[in-house]
Amino acid sequence: MSQLTAAASPISKGQGTTSFKILLIIGLCHLLNDSLQAVVPAMFPVLGKSMRLSYTQLGFIAFSLNMVSSIMQPVVGMYTDKKPKPYALPIGLTFTLFGILGLALAPRFEIIVISVLLIGLGSAVFHPEGSRVAYMAAGPRRGLAQSIYQVGGNSGQALAPLITAVVLVPLGQIGAAWFTLVAAVAVGLLIYIANWYSFKLKFEKTISSKKKPSSSIDGRKSRRSVWFALTLILFLIFARSWYIASMTNFYAFYAIHKYSISIKMSQLFLFAFLIAGAAGTFLGGPLSDRYGKKTIILLSMIAAAPLSILIPHVPPVAAFILLTISGFILMSSFSVTVVYAQELVPGKIGTMSGLTVGLAFGMGALGSIGIGYLADIIGLTKTIILMGYLPLLGILTIFLPSDKSLAESN
């Protein structure tokens, strides 16, 4: 049996089969991709010292990476929804490979920006297509599948402090070249995924040609209701992203000021929030498969709200505990909102992934600017307190269509 046949064998057992092998590989690739993307901010202390870059220049580098990655994701998703491109995955990671190499060897600021743009482009191609692979391999367990895929990305992002401490600080800018090996491994794995993806497309095309055409989406629910639900789910994602941005970017400063703790200790607070969020991301998917996506989205924000409101007002030990619990609860809906949007608009898997993940990431970046500006005006303490009320907006989830309504549209 060839490697391709082996990879595709679960398909032959029926479309309802969950391909855990493919899910684990694409989850690992997501980890590798996002760890490569994390190399960029991890290099800021090194680049700032070795190339004497200003804070404005470092900010422009971060802006270039985030905007290209986030804005291009929906664009790539829309294109591949119409014309699926299995081999876009390894090609995208090849862009990232060259970007990482350029970052390691760049002699001046302009080359760094070009290198970062390549990394952002590779990430923009990977995310919607990777989410599509997870959807195709999910079978009936779409929540679990998306959780496996998304937790890989969250884990990769969390590696940034480790990358800085272990590789970049002792080796300097050239140390980034070691990550071309990581990119090469990801490209190899994605070639395997692309073969499975290509075979799966041919199989589904054969199956769909034997089925009777289904009625249009307008026959089942009005276009207006779909747009309303999509706008609402994106608004909820933005609210969650803004709160997370306030915590990841500014809470450490707040903790240092309020509790008189060291920078290192403040990072432990942030690490607890992020690592608990990764665990929540993983468990949220299977919980939504059992209890429903709308229920998990509602509970994840409403249950987190009392904790997020309390965090700025409690002693450091209690704050640490509440941060951990709130991170877990709030991020339990991360992968669920992706699946919800994909099922809300059937046939637009890449577009919905690009909107819910890419656009939300970009809104988080823009939110950071707005939150920072607000902190400059009213003070950091009042800003952190105010941001704690954002999860209350989760009550708007009650206006979303039910899971039963979503199932009828698929």
Short mmCIF file of C-alpha atoms in Angstrom, two decimals:
data_model
loop_
_atom_site.label_atom_id
_atom_site.label_comp_id
_atom_site.label_asym_id
_atom_site.label_seq_id
_atom_site.Cartn_x
_atom_site.Cartn_y
_atom_site.Cartn_z
CA MET A 1 0.00 0.00 0.00
CA SER A 2 1.40 3.39 -0.99
CA GLN A 3 1.83 6.26 1.43
CA LEU A 4 -0.98 8.13 -0.28
CA THR A 5 -3.37 5.18 -0.02
CA ALA A 6 -2.43 4.70 3.61
CA ALA A 7 -3.12 8.34 4.37
CA ALA A 8 -6.44 8.24 2.58
CA SER A 9 -7.64 4.86 3.83
CA PRO A 10 -10.02 6.32 6.46
CA ILE A 11 -11.98 7.96 3.67
CA SER A 12 -12.97 4.67 2.16
CA LYS A 13 -14.74 3.71 5.37
CA GLY A 14 -17.17 6.55 4.95
CA GLN A 15 -17.34 10.26 5.19
CA GLY A 16 -18.34 9.99 8.84
CA THR A 17 -14.93 8.71 9.93
CA THR A 18 -12.66 10.98 11.96
CA SER A 19 -9.07 10.81 10.69
CA PHE A 20 -7.06 11.36 13.88
CA LYS A 21 -3.76 10.77 12.09
CA ILE A 22 -4.38 13.70 9.76
CA LEU A 23 -5.67 15.85 12.63
CA LEU A 24 -2.56 15.21 14.73
CA ILE A 25 -0.25 16.00 11.79
CA ILE A 26 -2.06 19.22 10.85
CA GLY A 27 -2.12 20.20 14.55
CA LEU A 28 1.65 19.64 14.73
CA CYS A 29 2.12 21.70 11.57
CA HIS A 30 0.05 24.47 13.16
CA LEU A 31 2.39 24.38 16.16
CA LEU A 32 5.43 24.59 13.88
CA ASN A 33 3.94 27.40 11.79
CA ASP A 34 2.97 29.54 14.76
CA SER A 35 6.27 28.92 16.53
CA LEU A 36 7.99 30.23 13.39
CA GLN A 37 5.72 33.27 13.45
CA ALA A 38 6.59 33.71 17.15
CA VAL A 39 10.27 34.02 16.18
CA VAL A 40 9.57 37.58 14.95
CA PRO A 41 8.46 39.19 18.26
CA ALA A 42 10.92 36.94 20.10
CA MET A 43 13.74 38.60 18.11
CA PHE A 44 12.76 42.15 19.09
CA PRO A 45 15.17 42.39 22.06
CA VAL A 46 17.98 41.01 19.86
CA LEU A 47 17.24 43.25 16.86
CA GLY A 48 16.73 46.31 19.04
CA LYS A 49 20.20 45.83 20.49
CA SER A 50 22.18 44.59 17.49
CA MET A 51 20.66 46.84 14.80
CA ARG A 52 19.74 49.73 17.07
CA LEU A 53 16.13 49.73 15.89
CA SER A 54 13.75 52.24 17.42
CA TYR A 55 10.47 51.29 19.11
CA THR A 56 8.70 52.74 16.08
CA GLN A 57 10.63 50.45 13.74
CA LEU A 58 9.92 47.41 15.94
CA GLY A 59 6.26 48.41 16.00
CA PHE A 60 6.23 48.62 12.20
CA ILE A 61 7.72 45.12 11.96
CA ALA A 62 4.99 43.76 14.26
CA PHE A 63 2.32 45.67 12.31
CA SER A 64 3.59 44.27 8.99
CA LEU A 65 3.49 40.70 10.26
CA ASN A 66 0.05 40.96 11.87
CA MET A 67 -1.67 42.85 9.09
CA VAL A 68 -0.43 40.67 6.24
CA SER A 69 -1.21 37.50 8.17
CA SER A 70 -4.67 38.58 9.32
CA ILE A 71 -5.99 40.53 6.33
CA MET A 72 -4.81 37.99 3.75
CA GLN A 73 -6.39 35.02 5.53
CA PRO A 74 -9.99 35.77 4.45
CA VAL A 75 -8.74 36.57 0.94
CA VAL A 76 -6.93 33.23 0.65
CA GLY A 77 -9.95 31.47 2.16
CA MET A 78 -12.34 33.00 -0.38
CA TYR A 79 -10.10 31.98 -3.27
CA THR A 80 -9.56 28.40 -2.12
CA ASP A 81 -13.26 27.95 -1.35
CA LYS A 82 -13.83 28.42 -5.08
CA LYS A 83 -10.67 26.61 -6.22
CA PRO A 84 -9.21 24.32 -3.55
CA LYS A 85 -5.40 24.21 -3.71
CA PRO A 86 -4.02 21.28 -1.67
CA TYR A 87 -0.39 22.13 -2.41
CA ALA A 88 -0.81 25.74 -1.27
CA LEU A 89 0.02 24.43 2.23
CA PRO A 90 3.64 23.36 1.57
CA ILE A 91 4.13 26.30 -0.81
CA GLY A 92 3.00 28.73 1.91
CA LEU A 93 5.42 27.24 4.44
CA THR A 94 8.19 27.55 1.86
CA PHE A 95 7.55 31.32 1.84
CA THR A 96 7.90 31.20 5.62
CA LEU A 97 11.17 29.25 5.33
CA PHE A 98 12.71 31.92 3.10
CA GLY A 99 11.34 34.63 5.40
CA ILE A 100 13.01 33.06 8.44
CA LEU A 101 16.30 32.73 6.55
CA GLY A 102 16.07 36.37 5.46
CA LEU A 103 15.39 37.40 9.06
CA ALA A 104 18.55 35.63 10.22
CA LEU A 105 20.76 37.18 7.52
CA ALA A 106 19.15 40.63 7.08
CA PRO A 107 21.79 43.39 7.16
CA ARG A 108 19.30 46.27 7.50
CA PHE A 109 15.76 47.20 8.50
CA GLU A 110 14.23 47.05 5.01
CA ILE A 111 15.28 43.42 4.49
CA ILE A 112 13.79 42.52 7.87
CA VAL A 113 10.44 43.98 6.82
CA ILE A 114 10.48 42.03 3.52
CA SER A 115 11.36 38.84 5.41
CA VAL A 116 8.52 39.42 7.87
CA LEU A 117 6.10 39.97 4.99
CA LEU A 118 7.07 36.54 3.60
CA ILE A 119 6.46 34.96 7.01
CA GLY A 120 3.09 36.70 7.25
CA LEU A 121 2.13 35.58 3.75
CA GLY A 122 3.05 31.97 4.54
CA SER A 123 0.96 32.13 7.70
CA ALA A 124 -1.98 33.65 5.80
CA VAL A 125 -1.95 30.74 3.35
CA PHE A 126 -1.54 28.10 6.04
CA HIS A 127 -4.32 29.04 8.47
CA PRO A 128 -7.48 28.88 6.30
CA GLU A 129 -6.23 25.81 4.41
CA GLY A 130 -5.11 24.11 7.62
CA SER A 131 -8.55 24.74 9.11
CA ARG A 132 -10.11 23.25 5.98
CA VAL A 133 -8.02 20.10 6.40
CA ALA A 134 -9.20 19.83 10.02
CA TYR A 135 -12.81 20.22 8.85
CA MET A 136 -12.39 17.57 6.15
CA ALA A 137 -10.76 15.12 8.57
CA ALA A 138 -13.28 15.75 11.35
CA GLY A 139 -16.08 13.40 10.37
CA PRO A 140 -18.89 14.00 12.87
CA ARG A 141 -16.52 15.44 15.54
CA ARG A 142 -15.94 18.91 14.17
CA GLY A 143 -15.47 20.58 17.55
CA LEU A 144 -12.79 18.10 18.61
CA ALA A 145 -11.06 18.32 15.23
CA GLN A 146 -10.87 22.11 15.32
CA SER A 147 -9.62 21.98 18.92
CA ILE A 148 -6.77 19.65 17.98
CA TYR A 149 -5.84 21.99 15.14
CA GLN A 150 -6.15 25.25 17.10
CA VAL A 151 -4.36 24.09 20.26
CA GLY A 152 -1.32 23.45 18.11
CA GLY A 153 -1.27 27.09 17.13
CA ASN A 154 -1.78 28.32 20.69
CA SER A 155 1.08 26.13 21.87
CA GLY A 156 3.34 27.45 19.12
CA GLN A 157 2.63 31.05 20.13
CA ALA A 158 3.42 30.27 23.75
CA LEU A 159 6.95 29.20 22.72
CA ALA A 160 8.08 32.78 22.08
CA PRO A 161 9.64 33.35 25.55
CA LEU A 162 11.42 29.99 25.33
CA ILE A 163 12.72 30.79 21.84
CA THR A 164 14.15 34.06 23.10
CA ALA A 165 15.82 32.58 26.18
CA VAL A 166 17.22 29.36 24.69
CA VAL A 167 18.15 30.28 21.12
CA LEU A 168 18.13 33.98 20.29
CA VAL A 169 19.77 35.45 23.38
CA PRO A 170 22.89 33.22 23.22
CA LEU A 171 23.16 33.09 19.40
CA GLY A 172 21.84 36.48 18.35
CA GLN A 173 20.17 37.29 15.03
CA ILE A 174 21.87 34.43 13.15
CA GLY A 175 20.25 32.02 15.62
CA ALA A 176 16.99 32.41 13.70
CA ALA A 177 18.58 30.38 10.88
CA TRP A 178 18.11 27.24 12.99
CA PHE A 179 14.38 27.64 12.54
CA THR A 180 14.70 26.98 8.81
CA LEU A 181 15.04 23.33 9.89
CA VAL A 182 11.68 23.63 11.66
CA ALA A 183 10.19 25.13 8.50
CA ALA A 184 11.66 22.32 6.38
CA VAL A 185 10.06 19.69 8.64
CA ALA A 186 6.72 21.51 8.35
CA VAL A 187 6.99 21.61 4.54
CA GLY A 188 7.65 17.86 4.45
CA LEU A 189 4.65 17.09 6.67
CA LEU A 190 2.44 19.39 4.63
CA ILE A 191 3.37 17.61 1.39
CA TYR A 192 1.98 14.45 3.02
CA ILE A 193 -1.14 16.39 4.08
CA ALA A 194 -1.51 17.83 0.56
CA ASN A 195 -1.50 14.32 -0.92
CA TRP A 196 -4.30 13.28 1.46
CA TYR A 197 -6.16 16.56 0.78
CA SER A 198 -5.98 16.00 -2.98
CA PHE A 199 -7.24 12.43 -2.69
CA LYS A 200 -10.06 13.56 -0.37
CA LEU A 201 -11.19 16.21 -2.86
CA LYS A 202 -11.40 13.62 -5.65
CA PHE A 203 -13.35 11.26 -3.40
CA GLU A 204 -15.84 13.95 -2.33
CA LYS A 205 -16.29 15.08 -5.94
CA THR A 206 -17.18 11.51 -6.91
CA ILE A 207 -19.67 11.22 -4.03
CA SER A 208 -21.28 14.62 -4.68
CA SER A 209 -21.78 13.82 -8.37
CA LYS A 210 -24.02 10.90 -7.34
CA LYS A 211 -26.19 13.01 -5.06
CA LYS A 212 -29.18 15.08 -6.04
CA PRO A 213 -28.58 18.82 -5.95
CA SER A 214 -29.59 20.33 -2.63
CA SER A 215 -31.74 23.41 -2.31
CA SER A 216 -30.05 26.77 -1.99
CA ILE A 217 -29.25 28.29 1.36
CA ASP A 218 -31.84 30.98 0.71
CA GLY A 219 -34.52 28.27 0.67
CA ARG A 220 -33.70 27.32 4.25
CA LYS A 221 -32.98 30.62 5.90
CA SER A 222 -32.92 34.18 4.74
CA ARG A 223 -29.70 35.81 3.66
CA ARG A 224 -30.42 38.59 6.15
CA SER A 225 -30.49 36.20 9.12
CA VAL A 226 -27.19 34.66 8.02
CA TRP A 227 -25.52 38.05 7.80
CA PHE A 228 -26.93 39.05 11.18
CA ALA A 229 -25.63 35.86 12.83
CA LEU A 230 -22.23 36.17 11.14
CA THR A 231 -21.89 39.82 12.20
CA LEU A 232 -22.83 38.88 15.76
CA ILE A 233 -20.37 35.97 16.01
CA LEU A 234 -17.59 38.20 14.66
CA PHE A 235 -18.48 40.90 17.21
CA LEU A 236 -18.26 38.33 20.02
CA ILE A 237 -14.89 37.17 18.69
CA PHE A 238 -13.65 40.77 18.58
CA ALA A 239 -14.79 41.35 22.19
CA ARG A 240 -12.90 38.24 23.30
CA SER A 241 -9.83 39.26 21.28
CA TRP A 242 -9.81 42.76 22.77
CA TYR A 243 -9.96 41.40 26.31
CA ILE A 244 -7.19 38.89 25.63
CA ALA A 245 -5.10 41.65 24.00
CA SER A 246 -5.54 43.83 27.10
CA MET A 247 -4.30 41.02 29.33
CA THR A 248 -1.41 39.75 27.20
CA ASN A 249 -0.06 43.21 26.39
CA PHE A 250 -0.80 45.33 29.45
CA TYR A 251 -1.65 43.21 32.50
CA ALA A 252 2.04 42.58 33.28
CA PHE A 253 2.56 46.34 33.67
CA TYR A 254 -0.53 46.54 35.88
CA ALA A 255 0.65 43.64 38.08
CA ILE A 256 4.14 45.17 38.49
CA HIS A 257 2.61 48.47 39.58
CA LYS A 258 -0.18 47.12 41.81
CA TYR A 259 1.65 44.25 43.52
CA SER A 260 5.24 45.60 43.37
CA ILE A 261 6.47 42.37 41.76
CA SER A 262 9.37 41.76 39.37
CA ILE A 263 9.11 41.56 35.60
CA LYS A 264 9.87 37.82 35.79
CA MET A 265 7.04 37.25 38.26
CA SER A 266 4.61 39.26 36.15
CA GLN A 267 5.40 36.98 33.21
CA LEU A 268 4.36 33.99 35.33
CA PHE A 269 0.90 35.55 35.68
CA LEU A 270 0.72 35.94 31.91
CA PHE A 271 2.04 32.42 31.28
CA ALA A 272 -0.64 30.96 33.57
CA PHE A 273 -3.33 32.84 31.62
CA LEU A 274 -2.01 31.64 28.24
CA ILE A 275 -1.29 28.01 29.12
CA ALA A 276 -4.72 27.66 30.74
CA GLY A 277 -6.19 29.20 27.57
CA ALA A 278 -4.47 26.53 25.47
CA ALA A 279 -6.01 23.80 27.67
CA GLY A 280 -9.42 25.47 27.35
CA THR A 281 -9.05 25.61 23.57
CA PHE A 282 -8.46 21.87 23.46
CA LEU A 283 -11.35 20.88 25.72
CA GLY A 284 -13.89 23.35 24.33
CA GLY A 285 -14.26 21.51 21.03
CA PRO A 286 -15.27 18.09 22.35
CA LEU A 287 -17.56 19.76 24.90
CA SER A 288 -19.33 21.56 22.03
CA ASP A 289 -19.74 18.23 20.19
CA ARG A 290 -21.64 16.97 23.24
CA TYR A 291 -23.48 20.02 24.58
CA GLY A 292 -23.72 22.26 21.52
CA LYS A 293 -21.65 25.09 20.08
CA LYS A 294 -24.00 27.91 21.04
CA THR A 295 -24.07 26.71 24.65
CA ILE A 296 -20.27 26.61 24.94
CA ILE A 297 -19.85 30.05 23.34
CA LEU A 298 -22.39 31.54 25.76
CA LEU A 299 -21.01 29.86 28.86
CA SER A 300 -17.36 30.58 28.00
CA MET A 301 -17.93 34.35 28.05
CA ILE A 302 -20.64 34.67 30.70
CA ALA A 303 -18.87 32.36 33.16
CA ALA A 304 -15.57 34.20 32.61
CA ALA A 305 -17.11 37.65 33.17
CA PRO A 306 -17.35 37.58 37.01
CA LEU A 307 -13.72 36.43 37.18
CA SER A 308 -12.44 39.04 34.73
CA ILE A 309 -14.27 41.77 36.66
CA LEU A 310 -12.78 40.60 39.98
CA ILE A 311 -9.17 40.16 38.82
CA PRO A 312 -8.08 43.84 39.18
CA HIS A 313 -9.48 44.04 42.74
CA VAL A 314 -7.99 41.01 44.50
CA PRO A 315 -4.59 40.19 46.12
CA PRO A 316 -1.83 38.69 43.91
CA VAL A 317 -2.39 35.02 44.82
CA ALA A 318 -6.12 35.30 44.14
CA ALA A 319 -5.40 37.21 40.91
CA PHE A 320 -3.09 34.42 39.73
CA ILE A 321 -5.78 31.80 40.39
CA LEU A 322 -8.54 33.84 38.76
CA LEU A 323 -6.35 34.55 35.73
CA THR A 324 -5.74 30.83 35.26
CA ILE A 325 -9.40 29.90 35.56
CA SER A 326 -10.64 32.76 33.40
CA GLY A 327 -8.11 31.98 30.67
CA PHE A 328 -9.29 28.38 30.58
CA ILE A 329 -13.00 29.29 30.48
CA LEU A 330 -12.74 32.17 28.02
CA MET A 331 -10.60 30.31 25.47
CA SER A 332 -12.82 27.20 25.58
CA SER A 333 -14.90 28.82 22.82
CA PHE A 334 -11.94 29.67 20.54
CA SER A 335 -12.17 26.65 18.24
CA VAL A 336 -15.95 26.44 18.72
CA THR A 337 -16.57 29.85 17.15
CA VAL A 338 -14.59 28.76 14.08
CA VAL A 339 -16.75 25.66 13.60
CA TYR A 340 -19.91 27.65 14.29
CA ALA A 341 -19.08 30.13 11.52
CA GLN A 342 -18.14 27.31 9.12
CA GLU A 343 -21.50 25.63 9.68
CA LEU A 344 -23.36 28.94 9.55
CA VAL A 345 -22.19 29.49 5.96
CA PRO A 346 -21.82 26.01 4.38
CA GLY A 347 -19.26 25.65 1.61
CA LYS A 348 -17.18 28.61 2.80
CA ILE A 349 -14.80 26.77 5.10
CA GLY A 350 -11.69 28.79 4.22
CA THR A 351 -13.46 32.15 4.21
CA MET A 352 -15.02 31.56 7.62
CA SER A 353 -11.73 30.36 9.06
CA GLY A 354 -9.99 33.45 7.69
CA LEU A 355 -12.63 35.74 9.17
CA THR A 356 -12.88 34.12 12.61
CA VAL A 357 -9.16 33.48 13.15
CA GLY A 358 -7.28 35.87 10.86
CA LEU A 359 -9.52 38.91 11.14
CA ALA A 360 -9.92 38.38 14.88
CA PHE A 361 -6.12 38.28 15.21
CA GLY A 362 -5.88 41.54 13.30
CA MET A 363 -8.61 43.12 15.42
CA GLY A 364 -6.69 42.06 18.51
CA ALA A 365 -3.64 43.88 17.16
CA LEU A 366 -5.69 47.01 16.43
CA GLY A 367 -7.38 46.65 19.79
CA SER A 368 -3.98 46.76 21.45
CA ILE A 369 -3.38 50.19 19.94
CA GLY A 370 -6.76 51.42 21.12
CA ILE A 371 -6.31 49.96 24.60
CA GLY A 372 -2.86 51.54 24.87
CA TYR A 373 -4.29 54.90 23.82
CA LEU A 374 -7.06 54.54 26.37
CA ALA A 375 -4.51 53.72 29.08
CA ASP A 376 -2.59 56.88 28.22
CA ILE A 377 -5.78 58.94 28.65
CA ILE A 378 -7.51 57.46 31.71
CA GLY A 379 -4.67 55.45 33.24
CA LEU A 380 -3.71 51.78 33.12
CA THR A 381 -5.62 50.81 36.28
CA LYS A 382 -8.96 52.15 35.03
CA THR A 383 -8.35 50.58 31.61
CA ILE A 384 -7.72 47.10 33.03
CA ILE A 385 -10.84 47.43 35.20
CA LEU A 386 -12.91 48.56 32.20
CA MET A 387 -11.65 45.75 29.96
CA GLY A 388 -12.79 43.23 32.57
CA TYR A 389 -16.40 43.93 31.59
CA LEU A 390 -15.94 42.92 27.92
CA PRO A 391 -16.84 39.21 28.44
CA LEU A 392 -20.31 40.35 29.59
CA LEU A 393 -21.04 41.00 25.91
CA GLY A 394 -21.27 37.21 25.60
CA ILE A 395 -24.93 37.52 26.65
CA LEU A 396 -25.59 38.48 23.01
CA THR A 397 -24.95 34.82 22.14
CA ILE A 398 -28.62 34.13 22.94
CA PHE A 399 -29.51 35.82 19.63
CA LEU A 400 -27.44 33.34 17.57
CA PRO A 401 -29.21 30.53 15.65
CA SER A 402 -29.40 27.22 17.50
CA ASP A 403 -27.20 24.21 16.73
CA LYS A 404 -30.26 22.47 15.29
CA SER A 405 -30.71 25.32 12.83
CA LEU A 406 -27.05 25.04 11.79
CA ALA A 407 -27.38 21.28 11.28
CA GLU A 408 -30.35 21.78 8.97
CA SER A 409 -28.28 24.08 6.74
CA ASN A 410 -25.49 21.51 6.22
#
